[in-house]
Amino acid sequence: MQHGPAVRRRKLGAELRALRTGAGLTSGEAARLAGWHQSKVSRIETGASGVKPADVRLLLDVYEVRDGQLRELLLVLAGSDEGGGRHHWWHQYRGVLPTTYRDFISLESQASAMRTLETSVVPGLLQTPEYARAVTRAAVGGLDADTDDRLDALVEVRLARQDVLRAQPPLELSAVLDEAVLRREIGGPATMARQLRRLIEAARLPQVRLQVLPFAAGAHIGITGPFVIFSFPSTSDLDVVVLDHMTSSLYLERKEDLQAYTEAFNTLQIHALSPEDSLDYIAGIGDGA
């Protein structure tokens, strides 16, 4: 288990090594074409050291990688600020966001699919402004009138993240929600009622698959806590599991971990209500059933 930057270096290095091999080059040949010492290529490929976006761009040119989406993703993993527009909108909040949160948003913005189990709160991508504000205030703690600007900024970030669902192509979101998410009143009755209606609206979007795991399902494989699985276009080697904790996030990249969490999510989907029945269940809770 590692923090985001280390995982990204390792994943970037592994992908660059695969691209070099695919191009039919040894590490020595790649280094010569790039004008480097062979040890630099080795350090990059093992994730032993950081790599500048300019160096990644040079290697991609050496390997004759023309896939624009793959190039952009690898440059983002290297920390590139290129691309402009919405790809790096979160940089304006650097003074407010912890590094681990910026890493999470960076991955989320480049992912093609996201699978998530939520056991306590509505996923950030599906929150209403009022609900997001109540959750954020509770999560960061200690906010008062003197820090309302920070609270406003954090809520803005949470809402801005939701644009990935409206992008072209949009992020494909599959979410399993424990019933506790729907029953826990956050922000008051009116706020919660609007949030439940928002979930129903979102669940009808073609890019969103929402399922409820009712209390009647009893103990389940996700009872140990929530998790997120990010999948990326062009290559599955960059997929990663994110476990969020109060003061940090952990990133799991090993194939064994990815397989275990993927199987766990598939099992949760089997035991959860169908998307259609989930909509009725949410509506029933909203109606006070």
PDB file of N, CA, C and O in Angstrom, residues 91-158:
ATOM      1  N   HIS A  91      -6.109  22.921  -9.856  1.00  0.00           N
ATOM      2  CA  HIS A  91      -4.867  23.573  -9.445  1.00  0.00           C
ATOM      3  C   HIS A  91      -5.118  24.924  -8.777  1.00  0.00           C
ATOM      4  O   HIS A  91      -4.319  25.375  -7.951  1.00  0.00           O
ATOM      5  N   GLN A  92      -6.218  25.564  -9.117  1.00  0.00           N
ATOM      6  CA  GLN A  92      -6.499  26.863  -8.505  1.00  0.00           C
ATOM      7  C   GLN A  92      -6.864  26.723  -7.026  1.00  0.00           C
ATOM      8  O   GLN A  92      -6.901  27.716  -6.291  1.00  0.00           O
ATOM      9  N   TYR A  93      -7.099  25.493  -6.573  1.00  0.00           N
ATOM     10  CA  TYR A  93      -7.440  25.251  -5.170  1.00  0.00           C
ATOM     11  C   TYR A  93      -6.278  24.634  -4.398  1.00  0.00           C
ATOM     12  O   TYR A  93      -6.478  24.046  -3.339  1.00  0.00           O
ATOM     13  N   ARG A  94      -5.067  24.756  -4.909  1.00  0.00           N
ATOM     14  CA  ARG A  94      -3.909  24.109  -4.280  1.00  0.00           C
ATOM     15  C   ARG A  94      -3.746  24.492  -2.816  1.00  0.00           C
ATOM     16  O   ARG A  94      -3.318  23.685  -1.994  1.00  0.00           O
ATOM     17  N   GLY A  95      -4.072  25.731  -2.480  1.00  0.00           N
ATOM     18  CA  GLY A  95      -3.890  26.171  -1.111  1.00  0.00           C
ATOM     19  C   GLY A  95      -4.911  25.598  -0.149  1.00  0.00           C
ATOM     20  O   GLY A  95      -4.751  25.715   1.066  1.00  0.00           O
ATOM     21  N   VAL A  96      -5.939  24.971  -0.682  1.00  0.00           N
ATOM     22  CA  VAL A  96      -7.032  24.444   0.147  1.00  0.00           C
ATOM     23  C   VAL A  96      -7.018  22.919   0.202  1.00  0.00           C
ATOM     24  O   VAL A  96      -7.294  22.328   1.249  1.00  0.00           O
ATOM     25  N   LEU A  97      -6.661  22.288  -0.915  1.00  0.00           N
ATOM     26  CA  LEU A  97      -6.774  20.837  -1.019  1.00  0.00           C
ATOM     27  C   LEU A  97      -5.518  20.118  -0.543  1.00  0.00           C
ATOM     28  O   LEU A  97      -4.406  20.470  -0.944  1.00  0.00           O
ATOM     29  N   PRO A  98      -5.668  19.083   0.275  1.00  0.00           N
ATOM     30  CA  PRO A  98      -4.521  18.240   0.633  1.00  0.00           C
ATOM     31  C   PRO A  98      -3.981  17.549  -0.613  1.00  0.00           C
ATOM     32  O   PRO A  98      -4.711  17.332  -1.589  1.00  0.00           O
ATOM     33  N   THR A  99      -2.719  17.185  -0.583  1.00  0.00           N
ATOM     34  CA  THR A  99      -2.094  16.538  -1.742  1.00  0.00           C
ATOM     35  C   THR A  99      -2.826  15.263  -2.132  1.00  0.00           C
ATOM     36  O   THR A  99      -3.035  14.995  -3.318  1.00  0.00           O
ATOM     37  N   THR A 100      -3.232  14.461  -1.133  1.00  0.00           N
ATOM     38  CA  THR A 100      -3.901  13.204  -1.449  1.00  0.00           C
ATOM     39  C   THR A 100      -5.234  13.441  -2.170  1.00  0.00           C
ATOM     40  O   THR A 100      -5.624  12.654  -3.040  1.00  0.00           O
ATOM     41  N   TYR A 101      -5.928  14.526  -1.818  1.00  0.00           N
ATOM     42  CA  TYR A 101      -7.196  14.832  -2.480  1.00  0.00           C
ATOM     43  C   TYR A 101      -6.934  15.270  -3.915  1.00  0.00           C
ATOM     44  O   TYR A 101      -7.658  14.896  -4.837  1.00  0.00           O
ATOM     45  N   ARG A 102      -5.871  16.057  -4.128  1.00  0.00           N
ATOM     46  CA  ARG A 102      -5.528  16.455  -5.493  1.00  0.00           C
ATOM     47  C   ARG A 102      -5.174  15.238  -6.342  1.00  0.00           C
ATOM     48  O   ARG A 102      -5.542  15.151  -7.517  1.00  0.00           O
ATOM     49  N   ASP A 103      -4.471  14.282  -5.743  1.00  0.00           N
ATOM     50  CA  ASP A 103      -4.143  13.046  -6.459  1.00  0.00           C
ATOM     51  C   ASP A 103      -5.418  12.313  -6.861  1.00  0.00           C
ATOM     52  O   ASP A 103      -5.538  11.812  -7.987  1.00  0.00           O
ATOM     53  N   PHE A 104      -6.368  12.245  -5.939  1.00  0.00           N
ATOM     54  CA  PHE A 104      -7.629  11.547  -6.202  1.00  0.00           C
ATOM     55  C   PHE A 104      -8.375  12.223  -7.358  1.00  0.00           C
ATOM     56  O   PHE A 104      -8.863  11.551  -8.284  1.00  0.00           O
ATOM     57  N   ILE A 105      -8.452  13.547  -7.317  1.00  0.00           N
ATOM     58  CA  ILE A 105      -9.165  14.277  -8.373  1.00  0.00           C
ATOM     59  C   ILE A 105      -8.475  14.096  -9.720  1.00  0.00           C
ATOM     60  O   ILE A 105      -9.121  13.960 -10.764  1.00  0.00           O
ATOM     61  N   SER A 106      -7.142  14.084  -9.704  1.00  0.00           N
ATOM     62  CA  SER A 106      -6.386  13.884 -10.932  1.00  0.00           C
ATOM     63  C   SER A 106      -6.722  12.537 -11.555  1.00  0.00           C
ATOM     64  O   SER A 106      -6.965  12.428 -12.763  1.00  0.00           O
ATOM     65  N   LEU A 107      -6.750  11.480 -10.724  1.00  0.00           N
ATOM     66  CA  LEU A 107      -7.096  10.162 -11.232  1.00  0.00           C
ATOM     67  C   LEU A 107      -8.539  10.127 -11.731  1.00  0.00           C
ATOM     68  O   LEU A 107      -8.833   9.583 -12.789  1.00  0.00           O
ATOM     69  N   GLU A 108      -9.437  10.727 -10.955  1.00  0.00           N
ATOM     70  CA  GLU A 108     -10.860  10.739 -11.307  1.00  0.00           C
ATOM     71  C   GLU A 108     -11.094  11.441 -12.636  1.00  0.00           C
ATOM     72  O   GLU A 108     -11.915  11.009 -13.449  1.00  0.00           O
ATOM     73  N   SER A 109     -10.343  12.516 -12.878  1.00  0.00           N
ATOM     74  CA  SER A 109     -10.547  13.302 -14.094  1.00  0.00           C
ATOM     75  C   SER A 109     -10.088  12.571 -15.346  1.00  0.00           C
ATOM     76  O   SER A 109     -10.556  12.865 -16.449  1.00  0.00           O
ATOM     77  N   GLN A 110      -9.152  11.623 -15.190  1.00  0.00           N
ATOM     78  CA  GLN A 110      -8.618  10.897 -16.336  1.00  0.00           C
ATOM     79  C   GLN A 110      -9.217   9.506 -16.488  1.00  0.00           C
ATOM     80  O   GLN A 110      -9.026   8.857 -17.521  1.00  0.00           O
ATOM     81  N   ALA A 111      -9.927   9.021 -15.476  1.00  0.00           N
ATOM     82  CA  ALA A 111     -10.484   7.675 -15.521  1.00  0.00           C
ATOM     83  C   ALA A 111     -11.626   7.577 -16.523  1.00  0.00           C
ATOM     84  O   ALA A 111     -12.323   8.561 -16.802  1.00  0.00           O
ATOM     85  N   SER A 112     -11.802   6.386 -17.070  1.00  0.00           N
ATOM     86  CA  SER A 112     -12.938   6.140 -17.956  1.00  0.00           C
ATOM     87  C   SER A 112     -14.101   5.521 -17.189  1.00  0.00           C
ATOM     88  O   SER A 112     -15.251   5.633 -17.605  1.00  0.00           O
ATOM     89  N   ALA A 113     -13.793   4.872 -16.056  1.00  0.00           N
ATOM     90  CA  ALA A 113     -14.842   4.235 -15.253  1.00  0.00           C
ATOM     91  C   ALA A 113     -14.465   4.278 -13.786  1.00  0.00           C
ATOM     92  O   ALA A 113     -13.288   4.275 -13.426  1.00  0.00           O
ATOM     93  N   MET A 114     -15.500   4.306 -12.951  1.00  0.00           N
ATOM     94  CA  MET A 114     -15.308   4.342 -11.503  1.00  0.00           C
ATOM     95  C   MET A 114     -16.343   3.432 -10.864  1.00  0.00           C
ATOM     96  O   MET A 114     -17.537   3.549 -11.139  1.00  0.00           O
ATOM     97  N   ARG A 115     -15.864   2.488 -10.052  1.00  0.00           N
ATOM     98  CA  ARG A 115     -16.751   1.621  -9.281  1.00  0.00           C
ATOM     99  C   ARG A 115     -16.536   1.948  -7.809  1.00  0.00           C
ATOM    100  O   ARG A 115     -15.394   2.027  -7.351  1.00  0.00           O
ATOM    101  N   THR A 116     -17.614   2.148  -7.084  1.00  0.00           N
ATOM    102  CA  THR A 116     -17.464   2.559  -5.695  1.00  0.00           C
ATOM    103  C   THR A 116     -18.497   1.915  -4.791  1.00  0.00           C
ATOM    104  O   THR A 116     -19.670   1.769  -5.158  1.00  0.00           O
ATOM    105  N   LEU A 117     -18.049   1.500  -3.625  1.00  0.00           N
ATOM    106  CA  LEU A 117     -18.934   1.092  -2.546  1.00  0.00           C
ATOM    107  C   LEU A 117     -18.951   2.213  -1.526  1.00  0.00           C
ATOM    108  O   LEU A 117     -17.893   2.656  -1.074  1.00  0.00           O
ATOM    109  N   GLU A 118     -20.138   2.684  -1.169  1.00  0.00           N
ATOM    110  CA  GLU A 118     -20.268   3.729  -0.153  1.00  0.00           C
ATOM    111  C   GLU A 118     -21.099   3.176   1.003  1.00  0.00           C
ATOM    112  O   GLU A 118     -22.181   2.612   0.785  1.00  0.00           O
ATOM    113  N   THR A 119     -20.597   3.344   2.214  1.00  0.00           N
ATOM    114  CA  THR A 119     -21.285   2.812   3.387  1.00  0.00           C
ATOM    115  C   THR A 119     -21.785   3.886   4.344  1.00  0.00           C
ATOM    116  O   THR A 119     -22.520   3.575   5.275  1.00  0.00           O
ATOM    117  N   SER A 120     -21.399   5.148   4.120  1.00  0.00           N
ATOM    118  CA  SER A 120     -21.765   6.209   5.068  1.00  0.00           C
ATOM    119  C   SER A 120     -22.444   7.399   4.420  1.00  0.00           C
ATOM    120  O   SER A 120     -23.418   7.932   4.950  1.00  0.00           O
ATOM    121  N   VAL A 121     -21.919   7.855   3.285  1.00  0.00           N
ATOM    122  CA  VAL A 121     -22.451   9.064   2.654  1.00  0.00           C
ATOM    123  C   VAL A 121     -22.650   8.831   1.162  1.00  0.00           C
ATOM    124  O   VAL A 121     -22.079   7.912   0.574  1.00  0.00           O
ATOM    125  N   VAL A 122     -23.431   9.690   0.557  1.00  0.00           N
ATOM    126  CA  VAL A 122     -23.659   9.665  -0.887  1.00  0.00           C
ATOM    127  C   VAL A 122     -22.339   9.968  -1.594  1.00  0.00           C
ATOM    128  O   VAL A 122     -21.575  10.839  -1.149  1.00  0.00           O
ATOM    129  N   PRO A 123     -22.018   9.279  -2.677  1.00  0.00           N
ATOM    130  CA  PRO A 123     -20.786   9.577  -3.415  1.00  0.00           C
ATOM    131  C   PRO A 123     -20.709  11.053  -3.796  1.00  0.00           C
ATOM    132  O   PRO A 123     -21.724  11.669  -4.151  1.00  0.00           O
ATOM    133  N   GLY A 124     -19.515  11.617  -3.722  1.00  0.00           N
ATOM    134  CA  GLY A 124     -19.338  13.041  -4.010  1.00  0.00           C
ATOM    135  C   GLY A 124     -19.858  13.449  -5.377  1.00  0.00           C
ATOM    136  O   GLY A 124     -20.362  14.566  -5.557  1.00  0.00           O
ATOM    137  N   LEU A 125     -19.765  12.564  -6.364  1.00  0.00           N
ATOM    138  CA  LEU A 125     -20.205  12.893  -7.716  1.00  0.00           C
ATOM    139  C   LEU A 125     -21.719  13.017  -7.830  1.00  0.00           C
ATOM    140  O   LEU A 125     -22.224  13.504  -8.836  1.00  0.00           O
ATOM    141  N   LEU A 126     -22.448  12.590  -6.788  1.00  0.00           N
ATOM    142  CA  LEU A 126     -23.909  12.602  -6.849  1.00  0.00           C
ATOM    143  C   LEU A 126     -24.530  13.483  -5.767  1.00  0.00           C
ATOM    144  O   LEU A 126     -25.741  13.458  -5.564  1.00  0.00           O
ATOM    145  N   GLN A 127     -23.733  14.284  -5.081  1.00  0.00           N
ATOM    146  CA  GLN A 127     -24.244  15.097  -3.974  1.00  0.00           C
ATOM    147  C   GLN A 127     -24.862  16.410  -4.458  1.00  0.00           C
ATOM    148  O   GLN A 127     -24.382  17.018  -5.414  1.00  0.00           O
ATOM    149  N   THR A 128     -25.911  16.850  -3.761  1.00  0.00           N
ATOM    150  CA  THR A 128     -26.468  18.181  -3.993  1.00  0.00           C
ATOM    151  C   THR A 128     -25.573  19.203  -3.272  1.00  0.00           C
ATOM    152  O   THR A 128     -24.806  18.834  -2.376  1.00  0.00           O
ATOM    153  N   PRO A 129     -25.676  20.479  -3.630  1.00  0.00           N
ATOM    154  CA  PRO A 129     -24.855  21.493  -2.951  1.00  0.00           C
ATOM    155  C   PRO A 129     -25.074  21.529  -1.435  1.00  0.00           C
ATOM    156  O   PRO A 129     -24.120  21.626  -0.671  1.00  0.00           O
ATOM    157  N   GLU A 130     -26.338  21.441  -0.989  1.00  0.00           N
ATOM    158  CA  GLU A 130     -26.625  21.517   0.444  1.00  0.00           C
ATOM    159  C   GLU A 130     -26.054  20.306   1.183  1.00  0.00           C
ATOM    160  O   GLU A 130     -25.479  20.422   2.265  1.00  0.00           O
ATOM    161  N   TYR A 131     -26.225  19.140   0.588  1.00  0.00           N
ATOM    162  CA  TYR A 131     -25.704  17.912   1.195  1.00  0.00           C
ATOM    163  C   TYR A 131     -24.179  17.960   1.229  1.00  0.00           C
ATOM    164  O   TYR A 131     -23.551  17.607   2.238  1.00  0.00           O
ATOM    165  N   ALA A 132     -23.575  18.403   0.133  1.00  0.00           N
ATOM    166  CA  ALA A 132     -22.111  18.494   0.065  1.00  0.00           C
ATOM    167  C   ALA A 132     -21.577  19.425   1.142  1.00  0.00           C
ATOM    168  O   ALA A 132     -20.544  19.157   1.764  1.00  0.00           O
ATOM    169  N   ARG A 133     -22.273  20.505   1.377  1.00  0.00           N
ATOM    170  CA  ARG A 133     -21.820  21.460   2.396  1.00  0.00           C
ATOM    171  C   ARG A 133     -21.893  20.842   3.792  1.00  0.00           C
ATOM    172  O   ARG A 133     -20.984  20.995   4.605  1.00  0.00           O
ATOM    173  N   ALA A 134     -22.987  20.132   4.065  1.00  0.00           N
ATOM    174  CA  ALA A 134     -23.139  19.515   5.380  1.00  0.00           C
ATOM    175  C   ALA A 134     -22.092  18.428   5.603  1.00  0.00           C
ATOM    176  O   ALA A 134     -21.510  18.323   6.685  1.00  0.00           O
ATOM    177  N   VAL A 135     -21.840  17.611   4.585  1.00  0.00           N
ATOM    178  CA  VAL A 135     -20.838  16.550   4.700  1.00  0.00           C
ATOM    179  C   VAL A 135     -19.448  17.138   4.877  1.00  0.00           C
ATOM    180  O   VAL A 135     -18.663  16.685   5.718  1.00  0.00           O
ATOM    181  N   THR A 136     -19.141  18.171   4.104  1.00  0.00           N
ATOM    182  CA  THR A 136     -17.809  18.774   4.167  1.00  0.00           C
ATOM    183  C   THR A 136     -17.564  19.412   5.523  1.00  0.00           C
ATOM    184  O   THR A 136     -16.493  19.267   6.112  1.00  0.00           O
ATOM    185  N   ARG A 137     -18.564  20.118   6.036  1.00  0.00           N
ATOM    186  CA  ARG A 137     -18.410  20.746   7.351  1.00  0.00           C
ATOM    187  C   ARG A 137     -18.150  19.690   8.421  1.00  0.00           C
ATOM    188  O   ARG A 137     -17.292  19.861   9.296  1.00  0.00           O
ATOM    189  N   ALA A 138     -18.868  18.570   8.355  1.00  0.00           N
ATOM    190  CA  ALA A 138     -18.685  17.513   9.344  1.00  0.00           C
ATOM    191  C   ALA A 138     -17.330  16.825   9.170  1.00  0.00           C
ATOM    192  O   ALA A 138     -16.675  16.472  10.151  1.00  0.00           O
ATOM    193  N   ALA A 139     -16.896  16.656   7.916  1.00  0.00           N
ATOM    194  CA  ALA A 139     -15.672  15.902   7.637  1.00  0.00           C
ATOM    195  C   ALA A 139     -14.411  16.649   8.057  1.00  0.00           C
ATOM    196  O   ALA A 139     -13.485  16.061   8.625  1.00  0.00           O
ATOM    197  N   VAL A 140     -14.363  17.950   7.782  1.00  0.00           N
ATOM    198  CA  VAL A 140     -13.142  18.699   8.093  1.00  0.00           C
ATOM    199  C   VAL A 140     -13.107  19.124   9.551  1.00  0.00           C
ATOM    200  O   VAL A 140     -12.037  19.248  10.144  1.00  0.00           O
ATOM    201  N   GLY A 141     -14.281  19.355  10.143  1.00  0.00           N
ATOM    202  CA  GLY A 141     -14.335  19.675  11.577  1.00  0.00           C
ATOM    203  C   GLY A 141     -13.719  21.016  11.908  1.00  0.00           C
ATOM    204  O   GLY A 141     -12.805  21.504  11.263  1.00  0.00           O
ATOM    205  N   GLY A 142     -14.242  21.635  12.929  1.00  0.00           N
ATOM    206  CA  GLY A 142     -13.647  22.860  13.460  1.00  0.00           C
ATOM    207  C   GLY A 142     -13.830  24.092  12.606  1.00  0.00           C
ATOM    208  O   GLY A 142     -13.240  25.130  12.884  1.00  0.00           O
ATOM    209  N   LEU A 143     -14.640  24.010  11.556  1.00  0.00           N
ATOM    210  CA  LEU A 143     -14.851  25.201  10.730  1.00  0.00           C
ATOM    211  C   LEU A 143     -15.800  26.156  11.443  1.00  0.00           C
ATOM    212  O   LEU A 143     -16.810  25.763  12.006  1.00  0.00           O
ATOM    213  N   ASP A 144     -15.462  27.434  11.424  1.00  0.00           N
ATOM    214  CA  ASP A 144     -16.318  28.439  12.021  1.00  0.00           C
ATOM    215  C   ASP A 144     -16.454  29.603  11.058  1.00  0.00           C
ATOM    216  O   ASP A 144     -16.065  29.516   9.897  1.00  0.00           O
ATOM    217  N   ALA A 145     -16.985  30.690  11.537  1.00  0.00           N
ATOM    218  CA  ALA A 145     -17.220  31.842  10.661  1.00  0.00           C
ATOM    219  C   ALA A 145     -15.937  32.351  10.024  1.00  0.00           C
ATOM    220  O   ALA A 145     -15.939  32.886   8.923  1.00  0.00           O
ATOM    221  N   ASP A 146     -14.814  32.166  10.710  1.00  0.00           N
ATOM    222  CA  ASP A 146     -13.549  32.661  10.182  1.00  0.00           C
ATOM    223  C   ASP A 146     -13.018  31.811   9.039  1.00  0.00           C
ATOM    224  O   ASP A 146     -12.100  32.223   8.325  1.00  0.00           O
ATOM    225  N   THR A 147     -13.552  30.608   8.891  1.00  0.00           N
ATOM    226  CA  THR A 147     -13.050  29.723   7.851  1.00  0.00           C
ATOM    227  C   THR A 147     -14.124  29.333   6.836  1.00  0.00           C
ATOM    228  O   THR A 147     -14.008  28.330   6.140  1.00  0.00           O
ATOM    229  N   ASP A 148     -15.165  30.139   6.760  1.00  0.00           N
ATOM    230  CA  ASP A 148     -16.230  29.860   5.807  1.00  0.00           C
ATOM    231  C   ASP A 148     -15.721  29.881   4.370  1.00  0.00           C
ATOM    232  O   ASP A 148     -16.240  29.163   3.512  1.00  0.00           O
ATOM    233  N   ASP A 149     -14.715  30.703   4.093  1.00  0.00           N
ATOM    234  CA  ASP A 149     -14.163  30.763   2.741  1.00  0.00           C
ATOM    235  C   ASP A 149     -13.574  29.411   2.354  1.00  0.00           C
ATOM    236  O   ASP A 149     -13.715  28.962   1.218  1.00  0.00           O
ATOM    237  N   ARG A 150     -12.901  28.771   3.306  1.00  0.00           N
ATOM    238  CA  ARG A 150     -12.331  27.446   3.033  1.00  0.00           C
ATOM    239  C   ARG A 150     -13.434  26.433   2.801  1.00  0.00           C
ATOM    240  O   ARG A 150     -13.352  25.589   1.902  1.00  0.00           O
ATOM    241  N   LEU A 151     -14.483  26.491   3.613  1.00  0.00           N
ATOM    242  CA  LEU A 151     -15.611  25.584   3.431  1.00  0.00           C
ATOM    243  C   LEU A 151     -16.234  25.784   2.054  1.00  0.00           C
ATOM    244  O   LEU A 151     -16.525  24.814   1.345  1.00  0.00           O
ATOM    245  N   ASP A 152     -16.430  27.059   1.665  1.00  0.00           N
ATOM    246  CA  ASP A 152     -17.000  27.356   0.346  1.00  0.00           C
ATOM    247  C   ASP A 152     -16.138  26.756  -0.760  1.00  0.00           C
ATOM    248  O   ASP A 152     -16.655  26.181  -1.726  1.00  0.00           O
ATOM    249  N   ALA A 153     -14.819  26.890  -0.623  1.00  0.00           N
ATOM    250  CA  ALA A 153     -13.904  26.384  -1.648  1.00  0.00           C
ATOM    251  C   ALA A 153     -13.980  24.858  -1.752  1.00  0.00           C
ATOM    252  O   ALA A 153     -14.003  24.295  -2.847  1.00  0.00           O
ATOM    253  N   LEU A 154     -14.028  24.183  -0.610  1.00  0.00           N
ATOM    254  CA  LEU A 154     -14.088  22.725  -0.608  1.00  0.00           C
ATOM    255  C   LEU A 154     -15.396  22.228  -1.232  1.00  0.00           C
ATOM    256  O   LEU A 154     -15.413  21.217  -1.939  1.00  0.00           O
ATOM    257  N   VAL A 155     -16.482  22.931  -0.973  1.00  0.00           N
ATOM    258  CA  VAL A 155     -17.764  22.558  -1.584  1.00  0.00           C
ATOM    259  C   VAL A 155     -17.719  22.808  -3.084  1.00  0.00           C
ATOM    260  O   VAL A 155     -18.207  21.997  -3.884  1.00  0.00           O
ATOM    261  N   GLU A 156     -17.125  23.921  -3.489  1.00  0.00           N
ATOM    262  CA  GLU A 156     -16.977  24.208  -4.922  1.00  0.00           C
ATOM    263  C   GLU A 156     -16.220  23.087  -5.630  1.00  0.00           C
ATOM    264  O   GLU A 156     -16.585  22.667  -6.730  1.00  0.00           O
ATOM    265  N   VAL A 157     -15.159  22.618  -4.986  1.00  0.00           N
ATOM    266  CA  VAL A 157     -14.375  21.529  -5.565  1.00  0.00           C
ATOM    267  C   VAL A 157     -15.227  20.278  -5.724  1.00  0.00           C
ATOM    268  O   VAL A 157     -15.213  19.617  -6.768  1.00  0.00           O
ATOM    269  N   ARG A 158     -15.965  19.932  -4.683  1.00  0.00           N
ATOM    270  CA  ARG A 158     -16.787  18.715  -4.731  1.00  0.00           C
ATOM    271  C   ARG A 158     -17.806  18.794  -5.852  1.00  0.00           C
ATOM    272  O   ARG A 158     -18.041  17.808  -6.567  1.00  0.00           O
TER     273      ARG A 158
END
